[in-house]
Coordinates of C-alpha atoms in Angstrom, one line a residue:
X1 CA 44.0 153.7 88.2
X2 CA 40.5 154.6 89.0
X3 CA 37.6 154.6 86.2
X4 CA 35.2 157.1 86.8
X5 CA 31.5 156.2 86.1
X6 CA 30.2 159.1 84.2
X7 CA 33.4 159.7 82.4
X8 CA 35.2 156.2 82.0
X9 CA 37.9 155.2 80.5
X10 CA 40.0 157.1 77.6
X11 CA 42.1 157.0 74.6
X12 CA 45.9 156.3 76.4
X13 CA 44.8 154.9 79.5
X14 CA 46.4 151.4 80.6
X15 CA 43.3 150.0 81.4
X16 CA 42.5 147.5 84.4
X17 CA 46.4 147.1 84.3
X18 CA 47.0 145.2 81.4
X19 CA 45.3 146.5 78.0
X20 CA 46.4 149.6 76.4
X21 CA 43.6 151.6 74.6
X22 CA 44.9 152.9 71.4
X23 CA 41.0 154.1 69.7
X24 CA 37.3 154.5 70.6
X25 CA 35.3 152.5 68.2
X26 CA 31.8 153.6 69.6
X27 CA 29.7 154.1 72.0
X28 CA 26.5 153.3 73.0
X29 CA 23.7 153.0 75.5
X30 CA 26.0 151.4 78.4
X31 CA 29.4 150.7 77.1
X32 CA 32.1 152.0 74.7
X33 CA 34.8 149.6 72.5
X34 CA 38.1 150.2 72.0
X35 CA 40.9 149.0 70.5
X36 CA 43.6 148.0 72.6
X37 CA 46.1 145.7 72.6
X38 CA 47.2 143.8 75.6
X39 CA 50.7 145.2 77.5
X40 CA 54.0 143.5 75.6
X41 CA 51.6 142.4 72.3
X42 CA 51.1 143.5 69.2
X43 CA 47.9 141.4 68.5
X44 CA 45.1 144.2 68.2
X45 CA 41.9 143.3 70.4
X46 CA 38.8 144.9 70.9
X47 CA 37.7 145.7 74.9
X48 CA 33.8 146.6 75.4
X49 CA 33.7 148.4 78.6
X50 CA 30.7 148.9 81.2
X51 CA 29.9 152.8 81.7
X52 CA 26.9 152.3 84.0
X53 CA 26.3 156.0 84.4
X54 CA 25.1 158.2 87.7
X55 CA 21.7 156.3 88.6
X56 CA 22.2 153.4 91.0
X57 CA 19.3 151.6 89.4
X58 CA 19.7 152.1 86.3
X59 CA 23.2 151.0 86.5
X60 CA 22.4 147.8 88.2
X61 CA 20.0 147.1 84.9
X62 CA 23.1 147.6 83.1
X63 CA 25.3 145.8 84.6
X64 CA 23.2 143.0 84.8
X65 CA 22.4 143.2 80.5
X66 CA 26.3 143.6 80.2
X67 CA 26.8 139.9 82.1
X68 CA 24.4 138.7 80.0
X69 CA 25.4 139.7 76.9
X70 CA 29.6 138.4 77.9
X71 CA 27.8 134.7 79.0
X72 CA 25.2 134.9 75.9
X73 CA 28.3 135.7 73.5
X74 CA 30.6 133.0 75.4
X75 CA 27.8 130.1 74.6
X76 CA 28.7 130.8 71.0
X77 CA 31.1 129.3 68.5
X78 CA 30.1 129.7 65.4
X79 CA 32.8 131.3 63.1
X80 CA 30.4 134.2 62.1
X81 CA 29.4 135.1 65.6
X82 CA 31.7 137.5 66.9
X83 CA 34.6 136.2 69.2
X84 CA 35.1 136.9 73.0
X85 CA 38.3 135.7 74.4
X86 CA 37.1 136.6 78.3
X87 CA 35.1 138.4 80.3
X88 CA 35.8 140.4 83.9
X89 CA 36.0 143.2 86.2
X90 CA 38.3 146.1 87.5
X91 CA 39.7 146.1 91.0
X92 CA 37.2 149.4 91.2
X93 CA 34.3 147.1 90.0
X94 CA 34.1 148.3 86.4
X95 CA 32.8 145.3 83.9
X96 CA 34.2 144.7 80.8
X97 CA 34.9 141.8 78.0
X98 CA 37.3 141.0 75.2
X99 CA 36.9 140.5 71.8
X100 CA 38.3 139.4 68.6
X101 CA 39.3 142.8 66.5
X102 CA 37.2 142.4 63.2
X103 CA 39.0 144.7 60.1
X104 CA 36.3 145.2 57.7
X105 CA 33.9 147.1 57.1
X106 CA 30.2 147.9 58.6
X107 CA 27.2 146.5 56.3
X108 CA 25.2 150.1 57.0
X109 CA 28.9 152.1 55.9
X110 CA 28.6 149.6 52.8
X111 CA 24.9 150.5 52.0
X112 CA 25.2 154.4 52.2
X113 CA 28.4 154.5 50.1
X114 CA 28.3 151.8 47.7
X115 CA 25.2 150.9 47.0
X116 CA 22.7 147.9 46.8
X117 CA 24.3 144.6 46.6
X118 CA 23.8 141.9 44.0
X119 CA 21.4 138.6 44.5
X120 CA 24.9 136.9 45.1
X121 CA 26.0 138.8 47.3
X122 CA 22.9 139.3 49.4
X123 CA 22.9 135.2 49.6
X124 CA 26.5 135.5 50.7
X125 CA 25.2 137.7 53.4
X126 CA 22.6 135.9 54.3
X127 CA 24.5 132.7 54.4
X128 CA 26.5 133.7 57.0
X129 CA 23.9 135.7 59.3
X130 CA 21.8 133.0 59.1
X131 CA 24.6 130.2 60.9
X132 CA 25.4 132.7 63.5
X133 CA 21.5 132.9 64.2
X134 CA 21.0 129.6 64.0
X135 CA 23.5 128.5 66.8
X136 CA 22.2 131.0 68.6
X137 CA 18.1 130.1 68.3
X138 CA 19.3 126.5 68.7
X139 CA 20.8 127.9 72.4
X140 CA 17.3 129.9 72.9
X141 CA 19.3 133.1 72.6
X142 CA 17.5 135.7 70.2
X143 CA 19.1 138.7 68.9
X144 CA 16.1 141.0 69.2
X145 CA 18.8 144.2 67.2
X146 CA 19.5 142.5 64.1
X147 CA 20.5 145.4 61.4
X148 CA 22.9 146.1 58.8
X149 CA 25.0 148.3 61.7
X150 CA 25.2 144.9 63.7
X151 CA 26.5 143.3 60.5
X152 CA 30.4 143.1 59.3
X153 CA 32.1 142.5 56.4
X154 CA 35.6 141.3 57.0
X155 CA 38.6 139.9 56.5
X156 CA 38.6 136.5 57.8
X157 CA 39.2 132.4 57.8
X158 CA 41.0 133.3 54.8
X159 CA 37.8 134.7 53.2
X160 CA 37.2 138.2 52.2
X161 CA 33.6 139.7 53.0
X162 CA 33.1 136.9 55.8
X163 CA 30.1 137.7 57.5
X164 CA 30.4 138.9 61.3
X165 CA 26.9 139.1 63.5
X166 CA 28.1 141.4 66.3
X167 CA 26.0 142.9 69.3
X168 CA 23.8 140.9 71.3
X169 CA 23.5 144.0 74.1
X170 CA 19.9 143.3 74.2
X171 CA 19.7 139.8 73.1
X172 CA 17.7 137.8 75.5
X173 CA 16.8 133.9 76.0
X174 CA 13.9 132.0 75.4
X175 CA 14.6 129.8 78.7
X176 CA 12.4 131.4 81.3
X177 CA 15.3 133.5 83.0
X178 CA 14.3 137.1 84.2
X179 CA 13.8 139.6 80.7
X180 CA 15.3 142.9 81.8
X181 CA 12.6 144.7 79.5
X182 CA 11.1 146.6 81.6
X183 CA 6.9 146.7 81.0
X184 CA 5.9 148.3 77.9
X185 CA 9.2 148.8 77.1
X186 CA 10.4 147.5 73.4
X187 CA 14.1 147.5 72.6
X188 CA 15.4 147.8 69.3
X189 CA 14.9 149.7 66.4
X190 CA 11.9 149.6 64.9
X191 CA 12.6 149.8 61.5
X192 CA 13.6 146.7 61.7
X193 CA 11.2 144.9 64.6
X194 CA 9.0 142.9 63.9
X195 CA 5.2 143.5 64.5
X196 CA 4.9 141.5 67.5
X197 CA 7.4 143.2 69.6
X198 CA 5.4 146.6 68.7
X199 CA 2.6 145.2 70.5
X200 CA 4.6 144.3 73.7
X201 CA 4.2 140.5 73.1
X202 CA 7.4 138.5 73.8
X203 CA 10.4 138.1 71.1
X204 CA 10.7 135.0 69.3
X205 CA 13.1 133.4 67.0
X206 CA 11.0 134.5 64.3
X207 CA 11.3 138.1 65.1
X208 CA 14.5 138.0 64.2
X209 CA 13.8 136.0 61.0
X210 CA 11.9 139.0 60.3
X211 CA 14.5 141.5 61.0
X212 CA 17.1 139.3 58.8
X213 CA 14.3 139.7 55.9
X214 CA 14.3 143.6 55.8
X215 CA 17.9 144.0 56.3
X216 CA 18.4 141.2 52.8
X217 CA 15.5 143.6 51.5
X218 CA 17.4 146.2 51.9
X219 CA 20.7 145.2 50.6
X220 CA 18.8 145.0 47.6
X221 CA 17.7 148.7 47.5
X222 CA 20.4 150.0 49.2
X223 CA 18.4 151.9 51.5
X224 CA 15.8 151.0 54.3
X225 CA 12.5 149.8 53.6
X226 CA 10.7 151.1 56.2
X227 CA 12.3 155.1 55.6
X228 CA 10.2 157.4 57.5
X229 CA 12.9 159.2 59.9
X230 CA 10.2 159.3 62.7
X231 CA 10.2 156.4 64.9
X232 CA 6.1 156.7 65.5
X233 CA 5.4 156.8 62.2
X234 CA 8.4 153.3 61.6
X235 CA 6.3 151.4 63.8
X236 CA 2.9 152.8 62.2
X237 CA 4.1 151.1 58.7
X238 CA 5.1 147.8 60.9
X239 CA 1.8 147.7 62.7
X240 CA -0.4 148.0 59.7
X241 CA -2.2 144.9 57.9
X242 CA -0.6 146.3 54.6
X243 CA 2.9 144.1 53.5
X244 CA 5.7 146.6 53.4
X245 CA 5.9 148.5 50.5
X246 CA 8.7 147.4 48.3
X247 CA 10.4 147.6 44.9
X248 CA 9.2 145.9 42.4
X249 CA 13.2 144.6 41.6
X250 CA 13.3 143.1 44.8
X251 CA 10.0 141.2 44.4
X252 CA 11.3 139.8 41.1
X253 CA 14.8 138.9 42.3
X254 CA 15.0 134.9 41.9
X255 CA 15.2 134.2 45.9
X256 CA 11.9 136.1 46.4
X257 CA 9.8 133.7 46.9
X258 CA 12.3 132.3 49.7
X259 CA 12.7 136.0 51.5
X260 CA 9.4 137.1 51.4
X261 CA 8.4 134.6 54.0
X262 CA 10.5 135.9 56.0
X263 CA 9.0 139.6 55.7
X264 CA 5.3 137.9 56.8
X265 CA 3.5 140.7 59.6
X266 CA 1.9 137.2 60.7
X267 CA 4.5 135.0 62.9
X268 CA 2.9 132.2 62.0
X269 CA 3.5 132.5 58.6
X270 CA 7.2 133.0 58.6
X271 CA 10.3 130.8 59.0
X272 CA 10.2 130.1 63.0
X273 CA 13.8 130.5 62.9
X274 CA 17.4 131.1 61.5
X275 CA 17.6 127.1 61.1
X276 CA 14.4 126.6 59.0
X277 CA 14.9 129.5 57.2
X278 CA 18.7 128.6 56.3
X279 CA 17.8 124.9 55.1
X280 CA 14.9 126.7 53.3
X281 CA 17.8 128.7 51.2
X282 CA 19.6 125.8 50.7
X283 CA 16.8 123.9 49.6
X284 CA 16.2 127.0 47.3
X285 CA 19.8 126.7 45.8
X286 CA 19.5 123.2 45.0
X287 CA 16.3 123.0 43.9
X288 CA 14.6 126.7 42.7
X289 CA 11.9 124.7 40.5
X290 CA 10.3 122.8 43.0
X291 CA 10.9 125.7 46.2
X292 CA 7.9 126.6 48.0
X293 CA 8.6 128.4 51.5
X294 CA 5.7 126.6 53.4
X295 CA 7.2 123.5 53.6
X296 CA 9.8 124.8 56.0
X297 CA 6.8 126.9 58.1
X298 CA 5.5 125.5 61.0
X299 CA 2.1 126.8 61.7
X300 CA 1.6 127.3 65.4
X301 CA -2.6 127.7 66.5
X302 CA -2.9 131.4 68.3
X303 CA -6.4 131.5 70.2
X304 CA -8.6 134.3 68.8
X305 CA -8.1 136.1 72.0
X306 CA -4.2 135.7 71.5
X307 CA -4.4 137.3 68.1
X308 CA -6.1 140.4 68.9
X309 CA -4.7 142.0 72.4
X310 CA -2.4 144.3 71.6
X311 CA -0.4 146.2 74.4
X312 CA 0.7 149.9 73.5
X313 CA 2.0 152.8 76.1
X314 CA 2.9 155.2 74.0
X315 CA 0.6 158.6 73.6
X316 CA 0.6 158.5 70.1
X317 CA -0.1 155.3 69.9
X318 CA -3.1 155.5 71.8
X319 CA -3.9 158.5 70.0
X320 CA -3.7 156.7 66.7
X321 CA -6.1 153.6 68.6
X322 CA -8.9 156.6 69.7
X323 CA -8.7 158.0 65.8
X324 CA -9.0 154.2 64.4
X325 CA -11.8 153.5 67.2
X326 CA -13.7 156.9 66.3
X327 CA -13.6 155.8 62.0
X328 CA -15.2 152.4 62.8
X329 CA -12.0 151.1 60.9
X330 CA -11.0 147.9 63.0
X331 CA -7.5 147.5 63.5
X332 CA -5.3 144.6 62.2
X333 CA -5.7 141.5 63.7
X334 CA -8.7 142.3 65.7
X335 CA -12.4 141.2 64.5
X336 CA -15.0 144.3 63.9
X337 CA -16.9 143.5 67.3
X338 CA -16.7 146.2 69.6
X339 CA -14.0 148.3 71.6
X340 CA -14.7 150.0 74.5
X341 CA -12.1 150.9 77.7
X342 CA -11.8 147.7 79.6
X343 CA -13.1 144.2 79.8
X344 CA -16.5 145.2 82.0
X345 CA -18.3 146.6 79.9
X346 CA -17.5 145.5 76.4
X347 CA -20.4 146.7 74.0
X348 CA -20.1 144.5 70.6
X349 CA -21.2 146.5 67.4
X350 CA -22.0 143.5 65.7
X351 CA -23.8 140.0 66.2
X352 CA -20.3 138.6 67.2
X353 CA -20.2 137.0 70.8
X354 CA -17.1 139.3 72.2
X355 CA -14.8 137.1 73.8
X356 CA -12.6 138.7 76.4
X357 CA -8.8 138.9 76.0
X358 CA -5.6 139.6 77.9
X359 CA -5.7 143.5 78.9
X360 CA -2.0 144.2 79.8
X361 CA -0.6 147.8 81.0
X362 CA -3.5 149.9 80.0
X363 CA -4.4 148.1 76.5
X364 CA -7.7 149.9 75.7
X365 CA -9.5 147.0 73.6
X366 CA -9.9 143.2 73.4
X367 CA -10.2 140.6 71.3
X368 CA -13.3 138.6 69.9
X369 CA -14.5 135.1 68.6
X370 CA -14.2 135.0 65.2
X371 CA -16.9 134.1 63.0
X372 CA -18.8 131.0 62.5
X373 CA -17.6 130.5 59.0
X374 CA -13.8 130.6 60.1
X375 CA -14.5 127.6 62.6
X376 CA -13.9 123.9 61.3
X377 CA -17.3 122.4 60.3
X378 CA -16.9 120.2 63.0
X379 CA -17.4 123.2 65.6
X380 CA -19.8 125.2 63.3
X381 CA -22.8 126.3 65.5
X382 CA -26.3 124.0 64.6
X383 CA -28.3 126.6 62.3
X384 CA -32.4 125.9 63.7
X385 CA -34.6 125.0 60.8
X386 CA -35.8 128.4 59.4
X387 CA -39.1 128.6 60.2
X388 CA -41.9 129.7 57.6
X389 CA -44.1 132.7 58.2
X390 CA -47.4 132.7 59.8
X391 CA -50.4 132.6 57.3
X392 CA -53.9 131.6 56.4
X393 CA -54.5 127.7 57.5
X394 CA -55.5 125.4 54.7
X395 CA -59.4 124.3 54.7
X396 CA -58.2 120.7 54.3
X397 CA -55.1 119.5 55.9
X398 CA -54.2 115.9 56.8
X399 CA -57.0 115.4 59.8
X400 CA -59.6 116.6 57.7
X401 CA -59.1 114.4 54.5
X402 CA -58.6 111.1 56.7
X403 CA -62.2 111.7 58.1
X404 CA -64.0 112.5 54.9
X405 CA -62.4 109.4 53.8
X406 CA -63.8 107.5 56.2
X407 CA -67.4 109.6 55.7
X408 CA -67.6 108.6 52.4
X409 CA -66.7 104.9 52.6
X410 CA -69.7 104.2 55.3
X411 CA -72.1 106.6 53.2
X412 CA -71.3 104.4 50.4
X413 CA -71.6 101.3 52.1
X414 CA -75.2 102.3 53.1
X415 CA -76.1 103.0 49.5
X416 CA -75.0 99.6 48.3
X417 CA -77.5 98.4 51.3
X418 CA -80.5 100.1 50.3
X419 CA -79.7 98.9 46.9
X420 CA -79.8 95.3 47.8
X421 CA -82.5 95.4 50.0
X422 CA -84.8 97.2 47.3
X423 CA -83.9 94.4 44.5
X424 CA -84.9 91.9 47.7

């Protein structure tokens, strides 16, 4: 049987000749699940299926973050990592893999009808997240859409509420293949992405650790941190040097001081990934007296230049820059020097020596050195001797004193001449 591209398969169909699909599950940006179950069984399964659409290009891209996502899923074993049994393609070249079929329910469906979730069970949660990530940041895979929707609770391994990670559709690897992100373009949702990846600089393990923190956060609340519907104003709140605004319950729950390292704007201040932050909890659990979260933080030097380019496309973005630029307000993570529209002509407003950084797809600023005082004292610039002001001379300075020293000793030794000469 045929699949058409824009249309696909359906409800009823006997797909690729084997799998019978009995229920759309969803759909999303390039592929829909179903439940099927394979001809002659009665094992339910769940089949994600390519729909690469009507654009040749664009369904090349697809295709090609489809095979990714199948080989990225297949690297992983851990039992909280959802399971694909196989991965392949139609006779009519339609792409599609197989999965384990999860009965349970969403962690977003559990938020909006039931509620927050208690410190136990938030640490149940996170348990579990956090061994799926941590295989998968061990196997440079990050996650880069990690959100209470990606998130199941389940019946499984004889456990009820065992934590599924699911969805790795735009996960990507840390080992130097090709990234499929197209310039300027951020994936994800950005109520949930971390600062970084708002400013078009590469994913890391940590931004996922930062993800994992406000989707804990907000099984505490029960509903998002970051709430403002509009997506311009989501990454607004990520973007700006204020922390998240958030309850005061969640800041006095017991395993605070262990999450809120992991809700750190600054990457280098977080957990640098689902390992370290996992033995951090555990370390927590065992010990909460003694727990301090920088222990398990591994502080990686970013060159002033690093820390201040920032790469933004988007209109309103660079609207918000001009409005920032115009108030003399300097934006976070850039040192008040000067900003101007490209690295020519850069006009400090201070006494800071600008230091020119990385402009990348129309970035209209750069960063600067930072200030003497924020160097270590072995780099700190020689200060010259402040020098007095001009003034009067003195009438007798060291010349003149030696000399009427010398005046007086010879005038004296004449007088004690004459004196013996008159007696003689």
């Amino acid at each position: 049987m045929a699949i058409q591209a824009s249309t696909g398969p359906a409800v009823g169909d006997l797909f690729a000749g084997l799998y019978e699909l009995h229920q759309e599950l969803g759909r999303g940006g390039f592929g829909v699940v179903f439940r099927a179950r394979r001809k002659g069984s009665s094992q339910d399964l769940a089949i994600k299926i390519l729909i690469p659409g009507n654009d040749p290009a664009k369904a090349q891209e697809m295709r090609q973050r489809f095979e990714r996502e199948a080989l990225m899923i297949s690297q992983l074993n851990n039992p909280h990592t959802i399971r694909q049994y196989g991965f392949s393609e139609t006779e009519d070249g339609t792409m599609y893999f197989v999965m384990e079929m999860l009965k349970g329910k969403n962690l977003d469906d559990i938020l909006i009808k039931e509620g927050p979730r208690n410190e136990q069970q938030v640490i149940h949660i996170a348990q579990g997240v956090l061994q799926s990530l941590a295989e998968a940041h061990a196997r440079n895979i990050i996650h880069r859409d990690l959100k209470p929707a990606n998130l199941m609770l389940c019946e499984a391994n004889g456990v009820n509420d065992f934590v599924k990670l699911l969805d790795f559709g735009i996960a990507k690897t840390t080992t130097g293949d090709q990234d499929l992100t197209a310039a300027g373009q951020a994936l994800g949702s950005p109520r949930y992405m971390a600062p970084e990846i708002l400013r078009s600089q590469p994913a890391t393990p940590c931004s996922d650790v930062y993800a994992l923190g406000l989707t804990l956060a907000e099984c505490l609340t029960g509903v998002p941190i970051v709430s403002d519907p509009n997506v311009v104003m989501q990454a607004r709140m990520q973007l700006a040097p204020e922390p998240l605004p958030l309850p005061d319950h969640v800041k006095k729950t017991a395993f605070w001081p262990w999450l809120s390292a992991a809700l750190e704007k600054d990457p280098a201040q977080r957990y640098p990934n689902a390992g370290a932050m996992l033995q951090a909890l555990n370390h927590y659990l065992h010990n909460p007296i003694q727990f301090t979260p920088q222990q398990f933080i591994v502080t990686t030097p970013v060159s002033p230049d690093e820390q201040a380019t920032l790469m933004l496309d988007d209109r309103e973005f660079r609207a918000e820059i001009d409005r920032i630029k115009q108030s003399g307000v300097p934006l976070p993570g850039v040192r008040p020097a000067g900003f101007n529209s490209g690295p020519s002509n850069l006009i400090p407003l201070s006494d800071q020596q600008p230091q020119v950084g990385t402009i990348n797809r129309g970035a209209t600023f750069s960063g600067f050195a930072p200030p003497a005082n924020d160097l270590p004292q072995s780099q700190q610039p020689q200060q010259p001797t402040p020098q007095q002001p001009p003034g009067p001379s003195p009438l007798i300075n060291d010349n003149t004193r030696t000399m009427a020293m010398v005046g007086a000793a010879l005038l004296m030794g004449l007088i004690v001449l004459l004196v013996i000469k008159f007696i003689l």
